[in-house]
Amino acid sequence: MLQRASSRACASKMEKAPIREVASAIASLNLSDANTTVLHVYHFNREDSKNYVVHTLRNSLTPIVLPKKTAKKGKSDTAEVEKLPETEENDGKRGVIAPSREQHWAKRFAVQAARVKVYDKAKHDPRADPVSPPPDCESYFVHLPTLWGHCPPYTLRNRGHKRAPVVCLFDPRLFWRQWKLEFGDVLTQEGVIDGRGLVNWRHGTKKGENGTLKGYKDRKRRWWLESGKKYFYEQLEHGHMIPEAAVKAKPEEVVNVKWTAPFVRAREYNFVWRGFQFAWKGTTVVDVQPKKFGWFRETMTRWNHLKLIVTVLDQGEHLQNGPSEIVLARYTSVLSARKAGRLEIFHDMLDLFLRENLTALTSTGGNIVLEKQDPATVDPFQDLGSPTEPRSEEEKTAQRLKDVVVASAMCMIMGEFQKREWVWALFWLLVDAAQNGGG
C-alpha cells in the first residue's frame, strides 16, 4: 500500500511536467515501486499449444485441492483431500521432515506434476471459476476454435475460461507477417459468438464483406475434435436457436499488427491505434528473479524479451525535442515447459498517455469510422449495452487500451513461439537428414 501510495504521489507531482521528463522519471522506478500489473502467460494443454491462459496469480502461488489416492490402485477417495502449499518454497516446511533427499525431490516433482494436470483442466482451476472467481485476479483466455476445412480466428476472452465474454478476434495472416484484431461490444451480444467460439453465420457474412464479421455456418455433422460438442447436440435437439440478424455485425475498430522487417528487425511488431504508432521491440533490460541456474535462464532467453512503446510528440515549448517513446508494457520470456512468460503492464505510463491524449483518443479515433449513416442502416448492437462496457467514455477508452495491449502481446507471443517451433523442427530435420546421408 505504501509503495502504491508513493507511486501515485510521484505521478501527481509530475502531472504538469513534459512527457519526456515524466516518462524518464517513471521508467527509472523499480517494478516493485511502480503501479504495475504482472500477468503470467501459460500454455493451456501444452500438446497442441493453441490455447493460452493469462492470470495475475502464478501457478505456484495458487492453492488448489486435489483428491488423495487411497491404497487401491487406480482409485481415489474424494472424501480425503490434500491441500497443496501456497508456494513452492513452503513445500518442505509444513512440519513433515522427508526421510531422505530423494524422497523430498520425488514428492516435490509429484506436486508439480499434479499442478500441471489440474491446470490443464479449466473446471479444476479456481482462477477460471465463472461463478466465483478469486478476488483481485485479472485473467484472460485465448481460444482457437477447431473447424475442419477453415482457419477461424482466435478469441480473446475477458476471464480465464472459454465461455467468458469475448474481447476481440485476431487472425494471423501471411506466416505471422500480419495479425488482424477486431474489437467491439458487438462481440459480447448474445448469439454473435456461438457455442463453438465462432461468429455465427446469422450475424456475419460469408467472406466479411463491407467490413462485417466473417460468419461460419452450422453443419449437419460434427467431425472429430471439432469445437462446440454441446452446442452441436443442442442444435440437433432444439433446432436453430439463433435468430437471423437484420443487420450484420461490424467491429467498432480494426487493428493490424504487422511484423515489419523479418530479416532486419526480427523482433519488431508495429500497429496503429487511433492515430498513434505502437511497436513491440526487442529489449534486454529485464529484471531476472534470483532462481537456480539464473545465469543459464538469462542467457537462453536474452533475445526473447520485448517492450511495447508508443510514439508521442512533446507539446508546447518542448516540441523541438521531437517525438518521445513511452514504454507501456514489457514481456519477459521464461524458460519453462508450460509458462510462456510474464507480461508487465505499467499503469502509471498508461495513465500518463491517456491523460495527455484523451481528447485525440475519444474524438476522431484513427481506426474508428465516424461517418454519418442512415438510421435504417445503423448497427443495432451499437445502441445495446455490453456486460463489460464501462459507464464513461474515459473508462471505456482506458479498458480498450488495456485490451489492445494484451491482444497485441498475445499475437506477438504466439508468433514468436510458433516461429521458434518451426526453427527447431527445421533444425532437427536437417540433423536427421545429415545423419542419414552420412550413415
Coordinates of C-alpha atoms in Angstrom, one line a residue:
M1 CA 0.0 0.0 0.0
L2 CA 2.8 2.4 0.9
Q3 CA 4.6 1.6 -2.4
R4 CA 1.5 2.3 -4.4
A5 CA 0.7 5.5 -2.5
S6 CA 4.2 6.8 -3.1
S7 CA 3.9 5.9 -6.8
R8 CA 0.6 7.9 -7.1
A9 CA 2.1 10.8 -5.2
C10 CA 5.1 10.9 -7.5
A11 CA 2.7 10.8 -10.5
S12 CA 0.6 13.7 -9.2
K13 CA 3.7 15.9 -8.7
M14 CA 4.7 15.4 -12.3
E15 CA 1.2 15.9 -13.7
K16 CA 2.1 19.1 -15.5
A17 CA 5.7 18.1 -16.5
P18 CA 6.6 17.5 -20.1
I19 CA 6.0 14.0 -21.4
R20 CA 9.7 13.2 -21.9
E21 CA 10.6 14.1 -18.3
V22 CA 7.7 12.2 -16.8
A23 CA 8.4 9.1 -18.9
S24 CA 12.0 9.1 -17.9
A25 CA 11.2 9.6 -14.3
I26 CA 8.7 6.8 -14.1
A27 CA 10.9 4.5 -16.2
S28 CA 13.6 4.9 -13.6
L29 CA 11.4 3.5 -10.9
N30 CA 11.7 -0.1 -9.8
L31 CA 9.0 -2.5 -10.7
S32 CA 8.2 -3.1 -7.0
D33 CA 7.6 0.7 -6.6
A34 CA 5.6 1.3 -9.7
N35 CA 1.9 0.6 -10.2
T36 CA 2.4 -2.5 -12.3
T37 CA 0.1 -5.4 -13.2
V38 CA 2.0 -8.6 -13.8
L39 CA 0.2 -11.2 -16.0
H40 CA 1.5 -14.7 -16.2
V41 CA 1.0 -16.4 -19.6
Y42 CA 0.6 -20.2 -19.6
H43 CA 0.1 -22.7 -22.4
F44 CA -3.3 -24.4 -21.9
N45 CA -2.8 -28.1 -22.8
R46 CA 0.8 -27.8 -23.9
E47 CA 0.5 -30.6 -26.5
D48 CA -1.5 -28.6 -29.1
S49 CA -0.2 -25.1 -27.9
K50 CA -3.2 -23.4 -29.4
N51 CA -4.9 -22.1 -26.2
Y52 CA -3.4 -19.8 -23.5
V53 CA -4.5 -18.7 -20.1
V54 CA -3.3 -15.4 -18.7
H55 CA -3.6 -14.7 -14.9
T56 CA -2.3 -12.3 -12.3
L57 CA -1.8 -15.3 -10.0
R58 CA 1.1 -17.7 -10.6
N59 CA 0.5 -21.4 -10.6
S60 CA 3.0 -21.8 -7.7
L61 CA 1.0 -19.2 -5.6
T62 CA -2.5 -20.6 -6.2
P63 CA -3.7 -23.1 -3.6
I64 CA -5.7 -26.0 -5.1
V65 CA -7.3 -29.1 -3.6
L66 CA -6.5 -32.5 -5.1
P67 CA -8.0 -35.9 -4.4
K68 CA -5.7 -38.1 -2.2
K69 CA -5.1 -41.5 -3.6
T70 CA -6.1 -44.5 -1.5
A71 CA -4.2 -47.8 -1.1
K72 CA -6.1 -49.3 -4.0
K73 CA -4.6 -48.8 -7.4
G74 CA -6.4 -46.7 -9.9
K75 CA -8.9 -45.3 -7.4
S76 CA -9.1 -42.1 -5.5
D77 CA -11.0 -41.2 -2.3
T78 CA -12.8 -37.8 -2.9
A79 CA -13.5 -37.5 0.8
E80 CA -9.8 -37.3 1.7
V81 CA -8.2 -34.3 0.1
E82 CA -4.8 -32.8 0.3
K83 CA -4.3 -29.1 0.0
L84 CA -1.2 -28.1 -1.8
P85 CA 1.0 -25.4 -0.3
E86 CA 0.6 -21.8 -1.3
T87 CA 4.2 -21.5 -2.5
E88 CA 6.6 -23.9 -3.9
E89 CA 9.2 -22.8 -1.4
N90 CA 7.0 -23.9 1.5
D91 CA 6.7 -27.4 0.2
G92 CA 9.2 -28.9 2.6
K93 CA 8.4 -26.6 5.6
R94 CA 5.0 -27.9 6.7
G95 CA 6.3 -29.8 9.7
V96 CA 6.9 -33.0 7.7
I97 CA 10.6 -34.0 7.5
A98 CA 11.4 -36.1 4.5
P99 CA 13.5 -39.2 5.4
S100 CA 15.9 -38.6 2.5
R101 CA 16.7 -36.1 -0.2
E102 CA 15.5 -38.5 -2.9
Q103 CA 12.0 -38.8 -1.3
H104 CA 11.9 -35.0 -0.9
W105 CA 12.5 -34.3 -4.5
A106 CA 10.2 -37.1 -5.6
K107 CA 7.4 -35.6 -3.6
R108 CA 8.2 -32.1 -4.9
F109 CA 8.1 -33.4 -8.5
A110 CA 4.8 -35.2 -7.8
V111 CA 3.3 -32.0 -6.5
Q112 CA 4.4 -30.1 -9.7
A113 CA 3.1 -32.9 -11.9
A114 CA -0.3 -32.8 -10.1
R115 CA -0.5 -29.0 -10.5
V116 CA 0.1 -29.3 -14.3
K117 CA -2.5 -32.0 -14.6
V118 CA -5.1 -29.8 -12.7
Y119 CA -4.3 -26.6 -14.5
D120 CA -4.8 -28.2 -17.9
K121 CA -8.5 -28.6 -16.9
A122 CA -10.2 -25.3 -16.6
K123 CA -13.0 -26.6 -14.4
H124 CA -10.5 -27.5 -11.7
D125 CA -8.7 -24.2 -11.8
P126 CA -10.1 -21.8 -9.1
R127 CA -9.0 -18.8 -11.2
A128 CA -11.2 -19.9 -14.1
D129 CA -14.3 -20.2 -12.0
P130 CA -17.0 -18.2 -13.9
V131 CA -19.3 -18.1 -10.8
S132 CA -17.0 -17.1 -8.0
P133 CA -13.5 -16.1 -9.3
P134 CA -10.8 -15.2 -6.8
P135 CA -10.8 -11.5 -5.8
D136 CA -8.3 -9.2 -7.4
C137 CA -7.5 -11.7 -10.1
E138 CA -7.4 -10.4 -13.6
S139 CA -7.5 -13.1 -16.2
Y140 CA -7.8 -13.7 -20.0
F141 CA -8.2 -16.8 -22.1
V142 CA -7.1 -17.2 -25.7
H143 CA -9.1 -19.9 -27.5
L144 CA -8.6 -21.2 -31.0
P145 CA -11.8 -23.0 -32.3
T146 CA -11.4 -26.1 -34.4
L147 CA -13.4 -26.3 -37.6
W148 CA -12.0 -28.6 -40.2
G149 CA -11.6 -27.0 -43.6
H150 CA -11.5 -23.5 -42.2
C151 CA -9.0 -21.3 -40.3
P152 CA -11.2 -19.5 -37.8
P153 CA -9.7 -16.6 -35.8
Y154 CA -8.6 -16.7 -32.2
T155 CA -10.9 -15.3 -29.5
L156 CA -9.6 -13.3 -26.6
R157 CA -11.9 -13.6 -23.6
N158 CA -12.1 -11.4 -20.5
R159 CA -12.0 -14.2 -18.0
G160 CA -9.9 -17.3 -17.6
H161 CA -12.2 -19.8 -19.4
K162 CA -13.5 -20.3 -22.9
R163 CA -17.1 -19.3 -22.1
A164 CA -16.2 -15.8 -20.9
P165 CA -17.2 -12.6 -22.8
V166 CA -15.2 -12.1 -26.0
V167 CA -13.0 -9.0 -26.1
C168 CA -11.6 -9.3 -29.6
L169 CA -11.0 -11.6 -32.6
F170 CA -7.5 -11.9 -34.0
D171 CA -6.4 -13.8 -37.1
P172 CA -2.8 -14.5 -38.3
R173 CA -2.0 -14.0 -42.0
L174 CA 1.0 -14.5 -44.3
F175 CA 3.2 -16.5 -42.0
W176 CA 3.0 -14.2 -38.9
R177 CA 3.6 -11.1 -41.1
Q178 CA 0.2 -9.6 -40.1
W179 CA -2.4 -10.1 -37.4
K180 CA -5.9 -8.6 -37.8
L181 CA -7.5 -7.6 -34.5
E182 CA -11.3 -6.8 -34.4
F183 CA -12.7 -5.1 -31.3
G184 CA -16.3 -4.2 -30.5
D185 CA -19.0 -4.5 -27.9
V186 CA -21.0 -6.4 -30.5
L187 CA -18.9 -9.5 -29.8
T188 CA -20.4 -9.7 -26.3
Q189 CA -24.0 -9.8 -27.6
E190 CA -26.0 -13.0 -27.4
G191 CA -25.8 -15.2 -30.5
V192 CA -22.9 -13.4 -32.2
I193 CA -20.3 -15.8 -30.9
D194 CA -22.0 -19.2 -30.7
G195 CA -21.1 -22.3 -28.6
R196 CA -18.3 -23.2 -31.0
G197 CA -16.4 -20.0 -30.3
L198 CA -17.1 -18.8 -33.9
V199 CA -19.1 -15.9 -35.3
N200 CA -22.4 -17.4 -36.3
W201 CA -23.4 -17.1 -39.9
R202 CA -26.7 -15.4 -39.0
H203 CA -24.7 -12.4 -37.6
G204 CA -21.9 -12.4 -40.1
T205 CA -21.3 -12.7 -43.8
K206 CA -19.6 -15.4 -45.9
K207 CA -16.3 -13.5 -46.5
G208 CA -16.6 -10.5 -44.3
E209 CA -18.0 -8.2 -47.0
N210 CA -18.3 -4.4 -46.3
G211 CA -16.4 -4.5 -43.1
T212 CA -18.7 -7.1 -41.4
L213 CA -17.6 -10.1 -39.4
K214 CA -16.9 -13.3 -41.2
G215 CA -19.5 -15.9 -40.2
Y216 CA -19.4 -19.7 -40.1
K217 CA -22.4 -21.9 -40.9
D218 CA -23.8 -24.7 -38.7
R219 CA -23.0 -28.1 -40.1
K220 CA -25.3 -31.1 -40.1
R221 CA -22.4 -33.3 -38.9
R222 CA -19.8 -32.7 -36.3
W223 CA -16.4 -34.1 -37.1
W224 CA -13.9 -35.5 -34.6
L225 CA -12.2 -32.9 -32.3
E226 CA -14.2 -30.0 -33.7
S227 CA -15.2 -27.4 -31.1
G228 CA -18.7 -27.0 -29.7
K229 CA -19.8 -30.5 -29.0
K230 CA -22.6 -29.5 -26.5
Y231 CA -23.7 -26.7 -28.9
F232 CA -24.0 -29.1 -31.8
Y233 CA -26.3 -31.5 -29.9
E234 CA -28.4 -28.7 -28.7
Q235 CA -28.9 -27.5 -32.3
L236 CA -29.9 -31.1 -33.3
E237 CA -32.4 -31.3 -30.4
H238 CA -34.0 -27.9 -30.4
G239 CA -33.2 -26.7 -34.0
H240 CA -31.7 -23.3 -34.8
M241 CA -31.9 -21.2 -31.6
I242 CA -30.1 -18.1 -33.0
P243 CA -32.4 -15.8 -35.0
E244 CA -31.3 -14.1 -38.2
A245 CA -29.9 -10.6 -37.7
A246 CA -31.4 -7.8 -39.8
V247 CA -28.1 -6.0 -39.9
K248 CA -24.8 -8.0 -39.9
A249 CA -22.4 -7.3 -37.1
K250 CA -19.5 -5.0 -37.6
P251 CA -16.5 -4.4 -35.4
E252 CA -16.0 -1.0 -33.9
E253 CA -12.4 -0.8 -34.8
V254 CA -9.8 -2.9 -36.5
V255 CA -6.1 -3.0 -35.6
N256 CA -3.4 -4.6 -37.9
V257 CA -0.3 -5.8 -36.1
K258 CA 2.5 -6.1 -38.6
W259 CA 5.9 -7.8 -38.5
T260 CA 7.5 -5.1 -40.5
A261 CA 11.1 -6.3 -41.1
P262 CA 11.5 -10.0 -40.6
F263 CA 15.2 -10.2 -41.8
V264 CA 16.4 -6.8 -40.4
R265 CA 14.3 -6.3 -37.2
A266 CA 13.2 -9.8 -36.3
R267 CA 11.7 -8.8 -33.0
E268 CA 9.6 -5.7 -34.0
Y269 CA 5.8 -5.6 -34.5
N270 CA 4.1 -2.3 -35.3
F271 CA 0.5 -1.2 -35.3
V272 CA -1.6 2.0 -35.3
W273 CA -4.4 2.5 -32.8
R274 CA -6.5 5.7 -33.0
G275 CA -3.8 7.6 -34.8
F276 CA -0.9 6.7 -32.5
Q277 CA 2.1 4.5 -33.5
F278 CA 2.7 1.5 -31.3
A279 CA 5.6 -1.0 -31.6
W280 CA 6.7 -4.1 -29.8
K281 CA 10.5 -4.0 -29.8
G282 CA 13.2 -6.3 -28.5
T283 CA 14.9 -5.4 -25.2
T284 CA 17.4 -6.9 -22.9
V285 CA 16.6 -4.7 -19.9
V286 CA 14.6 -7.0 -17.7
D287 CA 14.6 -7.9 -14.0
V288 CA 15.7 -11.6 -13.7
Q289 CA 14.4 -13.1 -10.5
P290 CA 17.0 -14.9 -8.4
K291 CA 16.4 -18.6 -9.2
K292 CA 18.5 -21.6 -9.6
F293 CA 20.5 -21.6 -12.8
G294 CA 19.5 -17.9 -13.2
W295 CA 22.5 -17.2 -15.4
F296 CA 21.6 -20.0 -17.8
R297 CA 17.9 -18.9 -18.0
E298 CA 19.0 -15.3 -18.7
T299 CA 21.4 -16.4 -21.4
M300 CA 18.9 -18.7 -23.2
T301 CA 16.1 -16.1 -23.2
R302 CA 18.2 -13.0 -23.7
W303 CA 16.8 -12.4 -27.2
N304 CA 13.2 -13.2 -26.4
H305 CA 12.2 -10.2 -24.3
L306 CA 10.2 -7.3 -25.8
K307 CA 8.7 -4.0 -24.7
L308 CA 5.7 -2.0 -26.0
I309 CA 6.3 1.6 -26.8
V310 CA 4.1 4.4 -28.1
T311 CA 5.4 7.4 -30.0
V312 CA 4.0 10.8 -29.0
L313 CA 5.0 14.4 -29.6
D314 CA 6.0 16.7 -26.8
Q315 CA 3.7 19.7 -26.5
G316 CA 4.4 23.5 -26.3
E317 CA 8.0 24.6 -25.9
H318 CA 9.3 21.1 -25.8
L319 CA 8.2 20.4 -29.3
Q320 CA 11.7 20.9 -30.7
N321 CA 12.8 17.8 -28.8
G322 CA 11.0 15.6 -31.3
P323 CA 8.9 12.6 -30.7
S324 CA 9.1 10.7 -27.4
E325 CA 8.8 7.0 -26.7
I326 CA 6.7 5.9 -23.7
V327 CA 7.1 2.3 -22.5
L328 CA 3.6 0.9 -21.7
A329 CA 4.3 -2.8 -21.2
R330 CA 7.1 -5.3 -21.2
Y331 CA 7.2 -9.0 -21.9
T332 CA 9.8 -11.3 -20.2
S333 CA 10.2 -14.7 -21.7
V334 CA 10.6 -17.7 -19.3
L335 CA 12.4 -20.9 -20.0
S336 CA 9.7 -23.3 -19.0
A337 CA 7.6 -26.1 -20.4
R338 CA 4.2 -24.6 -19.7
K339 CA 4.8 -21.0 -18.9
A340 CA 5.4 -18.7 -21.8
G341 CA 6.4 -15.6 -19.9
R342 CA 5.4 -12.6 -17.9
L343 CA 3.5 -9.6 -19.3
E344 CA 4.0 -6.4 -17.2
I345 CA 1.6 -3.5 -17.8
F346 CA 2.8 -0.2 -16.4
H347 CA -0.4 1.6 -15.3
D348 CA 1.4 4.9 -14.5
M349 CA 2.5 5.1 -18.1
L350 CA -0.9 4.2 -19.4
D351 CA -2.5 6.9 -17.2
L352 CA 0.2 9.4 -18.5
F353 CA -0.5 8.5 -22.1
L354 CA -4.3 8.7 -21.6
R355 CA -4.2 12.0 -19.7
E356 CA -2.1 13.7 -22.3
N357 CA -4.0 12.4 -25.4
L358 CA -7.5 11.7 -24.1
T359 CA -9.1 14.2 -26.5
A360 CA -7.4 12.7 -29.5
L361 CA -8.3 9.2 -28.4
T362 CA -12.0 9.8 -27.8
S363 CA -12.8 12.3 -30.7
T364 CA -11.6 11.1 -34.1
G365 CA -10.0 7.7 -33.4
G366 CA -7.6 6.6 -36.1
N367 CA -9.3 3.2 -36.7
I368 CA -12.9 4.1 -35.9
V369 CA -15.4 5.0 -38.6
L370 CA -17.4 8.1 -37.5
E371 CA -19.3 8.8 -40.7
K372 CA -23.0 9.9 -40.7
Q373 CA -25.1 6.9 -41.5
D374 CA -28.7 6.4 -42.4
P375 CA -30.7 5.4 -39.3
A376 CA -32.1 2.4 -41.2
T377 CA -28.6 1.0 -41.7
V378 CA -27.2 1.7 -38.2
D379 CA -25.9 -1.4 -36.5
P380 CA -28.5 -2.1 -33.7
F381 CA -25.8 -3.6 -31.5
Q382 CA -24.2 -0.2 -31.1
D383 CA -27.2 1.0 -29.1
L384 CA -27.2 -2.0 -26.8
G385 CA -25.3 -2.1 -23.5
S386 CA -22.5 -4.5 -23.2
P387 CA -22.0 -6.5 -20.0
T388 CA -18.3 -5.5 -19.9
E389 CA -18.8 -1.9 -21.2
P390 CA -17.7 0.8 -18.6
R391 CA -20.0 3.7 -17.8
S392 CA -18.0 6.6 -19.0
E393 CA -16.2 7.1 -22.3
E394 CA -12.9 7.7 -20.5
E395 CA -13.2 4.3 -18.7
K396 CA -14.1 2.6 -21.9
T397 CA -11.1 4.1 -23.7
A398 CA -8.8 3.0 -20.8
Q399 CA -10.2 -0.5 -20.9
R400 CA -9.9 -0.7 -24.7
L401 CA -6.3 0.4 -24.5
K402 CA -5.5 -2.4 -22.0
D403 CA -7.3 -4.9 -24.2
V404 CA -5.3 -3.7 -27.2
V405 CA -2.1 -4.2 -25.1
V406 CA -3.0 -7.7 -24.1
A407 CA -4.3 -8.7 -27.5
S408 CA -1.2 -7.4 -29.4
A409 CA 1.0 -9.1 -26.8
M410 CA -0.6 -12.4 -27.3
C411 CA -0.2 -12.0 -31.1
M412 CA 3.5 -11.4 -30.6
I413 CA 3.9 -14.2 -28.0
M414 CA 2.2 -16.8 -30.2
G415 CA 4.1 -15.6 -33.3
E416 CA 7.4 -15.8 -31.5
F417 CA 6.6 -19.2 -30.1
Q418 CA 5.4 -20.7 -33.4
K419 CA 8.5 -19.3 -35.2
R420 CA 10.8 -20.9 -32.7
E421 CA 8.9 -24.2 -33.1
W422 CA 9.4 -24.1 -36.8
V423 CA 13.1 -23.3 -36.5
W424 CA 13.6 -26.2 -34.1
A425 CA 11.6 -28.5 -36.4
L426 CA 13.7 -27.5 -39.4
F427 CA 16.9 -27.8 -37.4
W428 CA 16.2 -31.4 -36.3
L429 CA 15.0 -32.2 -39.8
L430 CA 18.4 -31.1 -41.2
V431 CA 20.2 -33.1 -38.4
D432 CA 18.3 -36.2 -39.3
A433 CA 19.0 -35.7 -43.0
A434 CA 22.7 -35.3 -42.3
Q435 CA 22.8 -38.4 -40.2
N436 CA 21.0 -40.5 -42.8
G437 CA 23.2 -39.1 -45.5
G438 CA 26.4 -39.7 -43.6
G439 CA 25.4 -43.2 -42.5

